[in-house]
């Protein structure tokens, strides 16, 4: 994994050196898990507990959350900025080729941007992706409607309460993030991602409509779509057991993620 050192050196001067990362579990597979626009790594807590010691989790807080770097405007919260941070997290905390990149909600968009960056940098890619409740074309979603900062903050507060988010992100950071990423369209990136992908999506997702999961499935060369009937956006907490089971099955089917001692 010497190429990870190369990436670490390339990311040393990335704006916002302060990272806020914890690692949990001791399994042979590492999952780098990226949370959504309003959450923190606490969004993954139920799932990390459900999978127990089967996985080593690398859980960053994205910029503007908890102790991570805090920006001062929308320019600091682009998908490219988030991707550079996750690439740095991978360089600093992933020590095995047996790793997976996972994203929920906006974390899907960050994951796609990170994959594009890693490919351009020529460093080791993950063995698989797990994409949950996300969209490859945020400009076709309607997470928020307001454009004026004060009104946008009101919408952010209401959505935070509706989703029941744990340790919600700083609301100014959320507003700046949405102003930066809301016009993004990543569909052109999908055909380049030549690796196994698990898509998990609720049929009644109110924030990333089910059609967006189908766009991911259609655009990715090796995607498997798991539909949770009647589930909404917050599948990490509301459908934890089902999500955990789908992940177990998916990960066990990928030969490159198996231990050398497994038959």
XYZ file of C-alpha atoms in Angstrom:
263
model
C 0.000 0.000 0.000
C 2.904 2.372 -0.580
C 0.799 4.382 -2.975
C -1.277 5.534 -0.018
C 1.816 7.423 1.171
C 1.879 9.128 -2.215
C -1.703 10.265 -1.726
C -0.965 11.478 1.795
C 1.852 13.657 0.472
C -0.378 15.016 -2.289
C -3.056 15.921 0.259
C -0.767 17.566 2.840
C -1.537 21.072 1.624
C -5.295 20.597 1.256
C -7.163 23.578 2.658
C -8.416 22.793 6.156
C -5.886 20.461 7.758
C -8.037 19.804 10.849
C -9.625 16.364 10.591
C -12.036 14.769 13.035
C -11.875 10.988 12.573
C -12.515 7.989 14.809
C -11.966 4.302 14.099
C -14.137 1.542 15.547
C -14.131 -2.232 15.335
C -11.372 -4.606 14.423
C -12.599 -6.608 11.465
C -10.465 -7.469 8.466
C -12.475 -5.214 6.140
C -12.212 -1.438 6.494
C -15.216 0.729 5.622
C -14.717 4.474 5.245
C -18.218 5.841 5.885
C -19.345 9.295 4.740
C -22.362 10.926 6.377
C -25.009 13.245 4.913
C -25.372 16.987 4.550
C -26.873 17.651 7.978
C -25.459 14.783 9.983
C -22.182 13.767 11.524
C -20.538 10.377 11.879
C -23.175 9.681 14.584
C -25.517 8.851 11.678
C -23.622 5.551 11.325
C -23.754 4.548 15.000
C -26.640 2.065 14.780
C -25.060 0.326 11.784
C -21.608 0.107 13.361
C -23.207 -1.564 16.380
C -25.243 -3.942 14.210
C -22.171 -5.190 12.317
C -20.169 -5.596 15.518
C -16.549 -6.613 15.104
C -16.947 -7.760 11.503
C -15.759 -4.405 10.181
C -13.159 -1.803 11.028
C -14.953 1.512 10.587
C -13.220 4.754 9.670
C -15.672 7.525 10.537
C -14.805 11.105 9.598
C -16.797 14.199 10.379
C -16.863 16.308 7.240
C -15.773 19.945 7.361
C -18.148 22.192 9.254
C -19.045 19.389 11.642
C -17.888 18.893 15.245
C -14.097 19.392 15.500
C -13.351 19.306 11.758
C -12.181 22.318 9.754
C -14.814 25.047 9.551
C -15.204 27.053 6.378
C -16.373 30.628 5.961
C -18.623 30.433 2.914
C -19.935 28.246 0.124
C -16.548 28.108 -1.639
C -15.225 26.031 1.288
C -17.954 23.392 0.946
C -17.733 22.111 -2.623
C -17.870 18.420 -3.497
C -14.239 18.741 -4.583
C -13.284 20.030 -1.124
C -15.133 17.177 0.580
C -13.535 14.654 -1.790
C -10.046 15.943 -1.022
C -10.768 15.485 2.679
C -11.968 11.907 2.252
C -8.928 11.123 0.102
C -6.776 12.421 2.943
C -8.695 10.293 5.448
C -8.069 7.222 3.288
C -4.376 8.066 3.031
C -4.025 8.495 6.794
C -6.329 5.791 8.176
C -6.596 2.962 5.616
C -3.748 0.460 5.784
C -5.157 -2.458 3.807
C -6.316 -2.984 0.211
C -9.419 -4.646 1.664
C -11.392 -1.454 2.037
C -14.796 -0.146 0.978
C -16.056 3.398 0.556
C -19.619 3.967 1.746
C -21.880 7.004 1.626
C -25.363 7.872 2.821
C -27.427 10.764 1.418
C -24.970 13.551 0.471
C -22.268 11.034 1.341
C -23.115 9.327 -1.959
C -22.242 12.503 -3.858
C -19.018 12.877 -1.855
C -18.163 9.222 -2.514
C -18.586 9.653 -6.267
C -16.420 12.785 -6.214
C -13.793 10.972 -4.129
C -13.672 8.079 -6.565
C -13.078 10.509 -9.415
C -10.236 12.152 -7.472
C -8.593 8.868 -6.466
C -8.708 7.631 -10.063
C -7.051 10.822 -11.296
C -4.374 10.565 -8.587
C -3.519 6.997 -9.611
C -3.699 5.604 -6.070
C -5.349 2.385 -4.824
C -9.117 2.406 -5.239
C -11.541 0.711 -2.853
C -12.619 -2.821 -3.604
C -16.295 -1.813 -3.605
C -18.759 1.009 -2.976
C -21.915 1.116 -0.875
C -24.297 3.931 -1.823
C -27.385 4.570 0.298
C -30.273 7.030 -0.053
C -28.350 9.208 -2.476
C -28.471 10.712 -5.939
C -26.062 11.183 -8.849
C -27.860 14.387 -9.834
C -28.518 16.698 -6.884
C -29.912 19.394 -9.168
C -32.993 17.176 -9.522
C -33.567 16.867 -5.774
C -35.351 19.334 -3.525
C -33.787 18.982 -0.102
C -34.198 22.730 0.364
C -36.021 25.425 -1.593
C -34.915 28.754 -0.109
C -32.005 30.725 -1.547
C -31.761 33.519 1.038
C -29.523 32.449 3.912
C -31.964 33.141 6.751
C -34.854 31.301 5.118
C -32.548 28.438 4.234
C -31.539 28.113 7.895
C -35.211 27.752 8.825
C -35.623 24.913 6.326
C -32.456 23.268 7.611
C -33.784 23.352 11.177
C -37.094 21.767 10.115
C -35.382 18.986 8.108
C -32.986 18.277 10.970
C -35.954 17.671 13.252
C -37.858 15.608 10.659
C -34.937 13.243 10.078
C -34.187 12.935 13.801
C -30.482 13.491 13.189
C -27.991 12.744 15.938
C -25.462 15.502 16.639
C -26.625 17.580 13.688
C -24.138 19.646 11.693
C -23.606 23.376 12.074
C -26.508 25.016 10.235
C -24.406 27.679 8.530
C -22.142 24.920 7.180
C -25.198 23.060 5.884
C -26.509 26.181 4.160
C -23.167 26.906 2.511
C -22.854 23.256 1.489
C -26.247 23.259 -0.220
C -25.503 26.545 -1.974
C -22.304 24.964 -3.323
C -23.494 21.488 -4.361
C -27.177 21.842 -5.254
C -26.521 22.238 -8.995
C -24.239 19.212 -9.313
C -24.731 16.413 -11.842
C -22.359 13.435 -11.535
C -23.972 11.050 -13.988
C -21.024 11.289 -16.391
C -18.734 9.821 -13.699
C -20.702 6.608 -13.241
C -19.510 4.560 -16.265
C -15.882 4.975 -15.116
C -16.500 3.183 -11.806
C -15.587 -0.370 -12.734
C -16.058 -2.074 -9.362
C -18.858 -3.769 -7.410
C -21.438 -1.359 -6.017
C -24.278 -2.004 -3.591
C -27.107 0.537 -3.779
C -29.542 0.504 -0.856
C -32.588 2.748 -1.150
C -36.027 3.098 0.365
C -38.938 2.914 -2.062
C -40.587 5.889 -0.321
C -37.501 8.061 0.106
C -38.808 11.599 0.462
C -35.484 13.379 -0.165
C -33.760 11.274 -2.830
C -36.661 9.775 -4.814
C -36.373 6.111 -5.788
C -35.811 7.073 -9.425
C -32.395 8.382 -8.373
C -31.392 4.935 -7.133
C -32.381 3.618 -10.542
C -30.188 6.257 -12.202
C -27.261 4.980 -10.134
C -28.024 1.374 -11.061
C -28.307 2.208 -14.763
C -25.105 4.259 -14.858
C -22.792 2.044 -12.826
C -21.379 -0.989 -14.688
C -21.532 -3.448 -11.752
C -24.301 -2.232 -9.472
C -26.723 -4.226 -7.344
C -29.856 -2.346 -6.237
C -31.475 -3.389 -2.978
C -34.903 -1.813 -2.489
C -36.335 -1.547 1.013
C -40.073 -1.386 0.496
C -41.879 1.488 2.227
C -38.626 2.771 3.724
C -37.868 6.474 3.697
C -34.621 8.477 3.714
C -33.316 7.569 7.170
C -32.607 3.899 6.496
C -29.443 3.905 8.614
C -31.528 4.323 11.760
C -35.008 3.195 10.721
C -34.001 0.048 8.793
C -30.688 -0.802 10.435
C -31.080 -4.581 10.552
C -32.030 -4.827 6.869
C -29.182 -2.551 5.777
C -26.692 -4.537 7.870
C -27.839 -7.832 6.369
C -27.603 -6.529 2.808
C -24.077 -5.299 3.528
C -23.022 -8.657 4.995
C -24.240 -10.521 1.921
C -22.675 -8.035 -0.488
C -19.277 -7.984 1.221
C -19.127 -11.785 1.463
C -19.668 -12.077 -2.312
C -16.564 -10.052 -3.249
C -13.493 -12.336 -3.539
C -10.960 -9.523 -3.062
C -12.465 -8.676 0.325
C -12.110 -12.194 1.703
C -9.327 -13.051 4.076
C -6.439 -15.048 2.583
C -7.382 -17.755 5.088
C -10.961 -18.041 3.841
C -11.771 -20.697 1.296
